[in-house]
CSV table of C-alpha atoms and ligand atoms in Angstrom, one decimal:
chain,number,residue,atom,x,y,z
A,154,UNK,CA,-10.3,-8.1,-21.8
A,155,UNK,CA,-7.8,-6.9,-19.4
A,156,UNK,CA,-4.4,-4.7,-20.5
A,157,UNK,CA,-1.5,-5.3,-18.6
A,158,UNK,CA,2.1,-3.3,-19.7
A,159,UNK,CA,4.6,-5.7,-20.1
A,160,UNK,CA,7.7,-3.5,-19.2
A,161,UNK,CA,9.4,-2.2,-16.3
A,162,UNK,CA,9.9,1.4,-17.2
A,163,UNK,CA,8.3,3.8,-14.5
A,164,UNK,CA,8.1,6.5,-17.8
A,165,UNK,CA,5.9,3.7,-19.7
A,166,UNK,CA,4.1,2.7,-17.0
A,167,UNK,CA,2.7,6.1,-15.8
A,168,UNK,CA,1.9,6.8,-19.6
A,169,UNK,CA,0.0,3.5,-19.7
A,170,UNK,CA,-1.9,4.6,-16.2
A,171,UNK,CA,-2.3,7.9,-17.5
A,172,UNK,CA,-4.4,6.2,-20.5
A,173,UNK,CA,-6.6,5.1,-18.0
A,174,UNK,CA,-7.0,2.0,-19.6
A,175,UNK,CA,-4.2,-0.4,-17.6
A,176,UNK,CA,-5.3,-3.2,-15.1
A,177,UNK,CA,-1.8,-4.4,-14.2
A,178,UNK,CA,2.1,-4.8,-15.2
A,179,UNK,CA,4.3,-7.6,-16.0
A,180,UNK,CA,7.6,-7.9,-15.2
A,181,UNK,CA,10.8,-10.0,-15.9
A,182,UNK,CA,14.1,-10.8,-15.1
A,183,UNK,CA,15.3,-9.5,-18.7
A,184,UNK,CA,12.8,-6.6,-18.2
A,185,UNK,CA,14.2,-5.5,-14.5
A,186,UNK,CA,17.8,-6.0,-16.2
A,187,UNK,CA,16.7,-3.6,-18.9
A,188,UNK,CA,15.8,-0.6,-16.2
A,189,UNK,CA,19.4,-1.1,-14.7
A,190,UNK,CA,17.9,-2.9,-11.7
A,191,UNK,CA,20.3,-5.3,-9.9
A,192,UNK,CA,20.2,-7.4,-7.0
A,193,UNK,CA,17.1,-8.0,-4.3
A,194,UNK,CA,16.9,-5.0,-2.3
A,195,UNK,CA,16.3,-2.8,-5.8
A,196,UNK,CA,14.1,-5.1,-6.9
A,197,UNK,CA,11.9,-5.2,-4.2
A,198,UNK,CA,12.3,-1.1,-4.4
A,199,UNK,CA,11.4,-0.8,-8.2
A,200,UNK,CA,8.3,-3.2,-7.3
A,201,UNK,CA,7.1,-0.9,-5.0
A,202,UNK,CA,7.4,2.3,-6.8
A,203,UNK,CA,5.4,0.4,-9.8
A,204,UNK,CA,3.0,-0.6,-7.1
A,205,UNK,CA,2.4,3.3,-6.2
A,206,UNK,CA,1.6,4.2,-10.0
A,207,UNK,CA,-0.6,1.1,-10.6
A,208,UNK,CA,-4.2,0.0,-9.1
A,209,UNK,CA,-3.4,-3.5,-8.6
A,210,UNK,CA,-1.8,-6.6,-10.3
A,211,UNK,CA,2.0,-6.4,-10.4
A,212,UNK,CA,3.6,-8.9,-11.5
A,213,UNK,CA,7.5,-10.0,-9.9
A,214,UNK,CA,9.1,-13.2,-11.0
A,215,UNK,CA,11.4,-15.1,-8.9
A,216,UNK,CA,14.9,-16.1,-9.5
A,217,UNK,CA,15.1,-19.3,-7.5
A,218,UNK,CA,13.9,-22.1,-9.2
A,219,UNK,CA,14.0,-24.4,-6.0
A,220,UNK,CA,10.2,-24.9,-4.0
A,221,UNK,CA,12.1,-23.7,-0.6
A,222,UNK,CA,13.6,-20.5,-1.9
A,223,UNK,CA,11.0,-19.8,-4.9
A,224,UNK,CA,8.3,-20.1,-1.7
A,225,UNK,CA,11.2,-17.7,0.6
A,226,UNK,CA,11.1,-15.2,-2.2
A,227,UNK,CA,7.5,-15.4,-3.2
A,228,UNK,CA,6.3,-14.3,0.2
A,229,UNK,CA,8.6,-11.6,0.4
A,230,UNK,CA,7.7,-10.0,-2.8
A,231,UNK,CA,4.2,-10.4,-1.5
A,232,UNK,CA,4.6,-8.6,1.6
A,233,UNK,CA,6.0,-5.7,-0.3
A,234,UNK,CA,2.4,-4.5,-1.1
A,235,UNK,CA,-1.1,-6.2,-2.0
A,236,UNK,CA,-1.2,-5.4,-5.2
A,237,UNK,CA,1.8,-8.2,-6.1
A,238,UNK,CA,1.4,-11.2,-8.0
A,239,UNK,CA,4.1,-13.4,-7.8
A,240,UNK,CA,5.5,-15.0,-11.0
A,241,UNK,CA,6.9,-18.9,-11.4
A,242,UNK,CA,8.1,-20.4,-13.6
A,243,UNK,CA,6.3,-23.8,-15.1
A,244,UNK,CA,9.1,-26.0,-13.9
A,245,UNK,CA,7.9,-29.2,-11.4
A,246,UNK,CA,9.3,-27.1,-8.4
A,247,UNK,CA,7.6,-24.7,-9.5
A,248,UNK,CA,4.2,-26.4,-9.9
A,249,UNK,CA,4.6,-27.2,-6.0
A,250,UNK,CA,5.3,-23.3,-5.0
A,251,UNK,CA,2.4,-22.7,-6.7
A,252,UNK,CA,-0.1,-24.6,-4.7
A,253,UNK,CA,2.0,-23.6,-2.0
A,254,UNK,CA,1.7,-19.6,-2.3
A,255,UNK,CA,-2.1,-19.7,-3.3
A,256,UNK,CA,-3.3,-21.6,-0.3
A,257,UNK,CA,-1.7,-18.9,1.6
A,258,UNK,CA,-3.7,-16.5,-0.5
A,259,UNK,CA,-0.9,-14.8,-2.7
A,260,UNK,CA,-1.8,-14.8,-6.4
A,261,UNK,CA,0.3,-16.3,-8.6
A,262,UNK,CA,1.0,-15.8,-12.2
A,263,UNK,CA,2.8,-18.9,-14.1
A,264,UNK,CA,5.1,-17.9,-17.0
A,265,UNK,CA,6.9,-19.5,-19.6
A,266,UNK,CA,4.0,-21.5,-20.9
A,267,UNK,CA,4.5,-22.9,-24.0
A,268,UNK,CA,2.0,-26.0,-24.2
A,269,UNK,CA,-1.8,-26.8,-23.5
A,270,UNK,CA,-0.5,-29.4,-20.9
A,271,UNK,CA,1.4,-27.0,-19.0
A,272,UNK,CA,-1.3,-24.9,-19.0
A,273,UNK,CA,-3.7,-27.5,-17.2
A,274,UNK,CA,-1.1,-28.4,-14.4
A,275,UNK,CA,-0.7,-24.6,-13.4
A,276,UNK,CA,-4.5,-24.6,-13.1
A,277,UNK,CA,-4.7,-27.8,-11.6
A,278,UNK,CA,-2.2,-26.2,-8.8
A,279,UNK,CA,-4.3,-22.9,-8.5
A,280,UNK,CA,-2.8,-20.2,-10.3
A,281,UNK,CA,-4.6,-17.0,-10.8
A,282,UNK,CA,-2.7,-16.8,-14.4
A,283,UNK,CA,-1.3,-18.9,-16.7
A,284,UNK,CA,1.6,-16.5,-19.1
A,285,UNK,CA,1.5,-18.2,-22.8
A,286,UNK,CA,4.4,-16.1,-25.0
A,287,UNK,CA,2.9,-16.3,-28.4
A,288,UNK,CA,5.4,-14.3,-30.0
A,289,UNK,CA,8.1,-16.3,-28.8
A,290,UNK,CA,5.6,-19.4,-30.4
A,291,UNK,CA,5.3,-17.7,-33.8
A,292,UNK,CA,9.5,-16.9,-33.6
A,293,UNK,CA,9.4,-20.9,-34.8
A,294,UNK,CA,7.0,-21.0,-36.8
A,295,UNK,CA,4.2,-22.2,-34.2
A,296,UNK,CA,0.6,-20.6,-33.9
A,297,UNK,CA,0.6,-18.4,-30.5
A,298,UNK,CA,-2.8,-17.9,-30.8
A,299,UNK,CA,-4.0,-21.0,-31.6
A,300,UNK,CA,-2.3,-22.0,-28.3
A,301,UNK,CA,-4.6,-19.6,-26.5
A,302,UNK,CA,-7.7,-20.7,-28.4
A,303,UNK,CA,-6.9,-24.2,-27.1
A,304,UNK,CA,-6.0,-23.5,-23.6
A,305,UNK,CA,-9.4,-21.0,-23.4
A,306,UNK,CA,-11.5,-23.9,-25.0
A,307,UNK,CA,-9.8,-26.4,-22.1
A,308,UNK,CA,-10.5,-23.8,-19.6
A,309,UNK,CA,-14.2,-23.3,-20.0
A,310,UNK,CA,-14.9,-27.1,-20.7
A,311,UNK,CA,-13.7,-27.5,-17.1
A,312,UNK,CA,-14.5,-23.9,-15.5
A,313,UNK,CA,-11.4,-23.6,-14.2
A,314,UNK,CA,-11.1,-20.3,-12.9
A,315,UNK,CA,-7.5,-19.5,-14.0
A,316,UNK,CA,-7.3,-16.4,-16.2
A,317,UNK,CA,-5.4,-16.8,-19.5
A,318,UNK,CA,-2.8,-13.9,-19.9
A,319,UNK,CA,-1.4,-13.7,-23.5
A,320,UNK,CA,2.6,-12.5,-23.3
A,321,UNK,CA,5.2,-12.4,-25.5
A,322,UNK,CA,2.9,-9.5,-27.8
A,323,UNK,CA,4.6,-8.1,-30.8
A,324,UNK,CA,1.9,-6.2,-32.3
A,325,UNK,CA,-1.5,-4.7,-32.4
A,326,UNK,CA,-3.1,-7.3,-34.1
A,327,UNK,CA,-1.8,-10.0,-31.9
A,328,UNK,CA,-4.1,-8.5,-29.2
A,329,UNK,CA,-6.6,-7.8,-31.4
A,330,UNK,CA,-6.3,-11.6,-32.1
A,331,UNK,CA,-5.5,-12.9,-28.3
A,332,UNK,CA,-9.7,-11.1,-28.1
A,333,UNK,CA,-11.3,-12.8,-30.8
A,334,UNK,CA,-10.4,-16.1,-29.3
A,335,UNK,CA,-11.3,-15.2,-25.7
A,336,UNK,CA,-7.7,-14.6,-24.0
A,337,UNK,CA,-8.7,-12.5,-20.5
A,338,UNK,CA,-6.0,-10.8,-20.4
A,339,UNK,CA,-2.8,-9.4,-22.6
A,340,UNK,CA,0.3,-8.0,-21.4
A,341,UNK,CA,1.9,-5.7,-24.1
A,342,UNK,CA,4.4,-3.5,-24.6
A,343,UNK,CA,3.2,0.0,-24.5
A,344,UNK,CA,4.2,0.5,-28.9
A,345,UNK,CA,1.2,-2.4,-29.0
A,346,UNK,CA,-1.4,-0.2,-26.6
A,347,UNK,CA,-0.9,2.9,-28.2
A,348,UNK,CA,-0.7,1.5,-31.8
A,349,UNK,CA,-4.3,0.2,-31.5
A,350,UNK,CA,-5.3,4.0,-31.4
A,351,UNK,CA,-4.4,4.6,-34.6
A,352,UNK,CA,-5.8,4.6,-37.9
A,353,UNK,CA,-4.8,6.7,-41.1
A,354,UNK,CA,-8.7,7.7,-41.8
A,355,UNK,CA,-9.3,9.0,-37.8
A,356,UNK,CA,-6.4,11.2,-38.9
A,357,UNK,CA,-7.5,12.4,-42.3
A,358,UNK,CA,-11.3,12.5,-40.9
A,359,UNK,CA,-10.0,14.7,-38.1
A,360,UNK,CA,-7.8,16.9,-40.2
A,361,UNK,CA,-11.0,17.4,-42.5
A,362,UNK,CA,-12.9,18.7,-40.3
A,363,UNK,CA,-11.1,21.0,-38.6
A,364,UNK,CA,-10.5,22.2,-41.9
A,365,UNK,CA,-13.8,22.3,-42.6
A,366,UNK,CA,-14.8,24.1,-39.3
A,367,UNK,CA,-11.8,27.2,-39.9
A,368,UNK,CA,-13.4,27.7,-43.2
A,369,UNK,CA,-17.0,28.7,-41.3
A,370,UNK,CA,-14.2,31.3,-39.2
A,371,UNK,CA,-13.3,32.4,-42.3
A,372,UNK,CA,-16.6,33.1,-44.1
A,373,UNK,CA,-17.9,34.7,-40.4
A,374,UNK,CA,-14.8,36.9,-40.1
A,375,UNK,CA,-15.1,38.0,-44.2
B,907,G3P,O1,6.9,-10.9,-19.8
B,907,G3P,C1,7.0,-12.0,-20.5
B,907,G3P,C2,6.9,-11.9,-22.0
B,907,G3P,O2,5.9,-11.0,-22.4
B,907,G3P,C3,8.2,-11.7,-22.7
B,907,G3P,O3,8.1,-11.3,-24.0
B,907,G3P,O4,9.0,-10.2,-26.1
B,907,G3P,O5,10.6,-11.3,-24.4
B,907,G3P,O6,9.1,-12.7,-25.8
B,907,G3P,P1,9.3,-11.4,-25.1
């Protein structure tokens, strides 16, 4: 399974890369709003800097949510740098930008999926990802994993090559769970990485023995 950061902080994302253990970045419109970052021209800046501290898949949603302008915008995010993958929304404009941008070879990565169906248009149009936000699923009492299970099961019984990218994280165990049931990828917030280190008996195993091992100093230097 791949990790993806789900954030636009620059600090978070070089402590992610510095893990050594990230394959991409998500972004948002609420995420870029978060950083401070307004308008198009410090957009497209703030993508590129996260494109310098990552090795590839940066993802930079559009704001239009018409084909001609999602299309205009799409292409210019994806000149910024290689390493872009543009993010549309699963709207019926949408669906046609697209087929649209993946013919011309940019990578797209549809977000805001909420159902199995809208999962099987966005590969039926090509996407290279398809975002279900299970936590914004289990916020009304739906099962966002169970939508991942289905849309993984749907997936293989056609080989459709679209990757499934679980969003919307709120915890460890949610991409502990997004794995058991096959998800290829999950976008967290960096608190969900690093809290999958963790585990009170890898603390009090470590603090034994180096206890253990400055009581040998001891007995040498008695
Ligand atoms: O980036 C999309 C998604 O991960 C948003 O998550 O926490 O706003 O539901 P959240």
């Amino acid at each position: 399974m791949q990790f993806f950061i789900d954030t636009a902080s620059l600090d978070e994302i070089k402590e992610a890369q510095d893990l050594g253990v990230l394959d991409g970045v998500t972004t948002n419109p609420s995420l870029m709003a978060k950083e401070g970052i307004s308008g198009e021209q410090e957009c497209m800046d703030h993508y590129k800097k996260i494109c310098d501290i990552v090795d590839d898949k940066v993802s930079a949603e559009v704001i239009a949510t018409d084909y001609d302008n999602m299309i205009k915008e799409g292409e210019k995010y994806a000149a910024i740098d290689d390493k872009i993958v543009v993010k549309i929304p699963i709207i019926k404009e949408g669906v046609k930008a697209i087929k649209y941008l993946t013919s011309k070879g940019i990578r797209v990565n549809t977000t805001l999926i909420f159902s199995a169906g809208q999962a099987i248009i966005a590969a039926k149009a090509g996407a290279t990802y398809i975002s279900p936000f299970i936590g914004r699923l289990d916020d009304i009492s739906r099962d966002g994993v169970d939508l991942i299970a289905q849309i993984v099961n749907i997936y293989d019984n056609y080989d459709f090559e679209t990757e499934v990218l679980a969003a919307s994280i709120r915890h460890p165990m949610h991409i502990v769970q997004c794995a058991e049931v096959g998800a290829d990828v999950c976008t967290c917030p960096l608190s969900s990485i690093l809290a999958l280190i963790n585990h009170p008996l890898t603390d009090n195993g470590l603090a034994k023995f180096l206890a253990d091992y400055n009581k040998t100093l001891e007995v040498e230097s008695a």
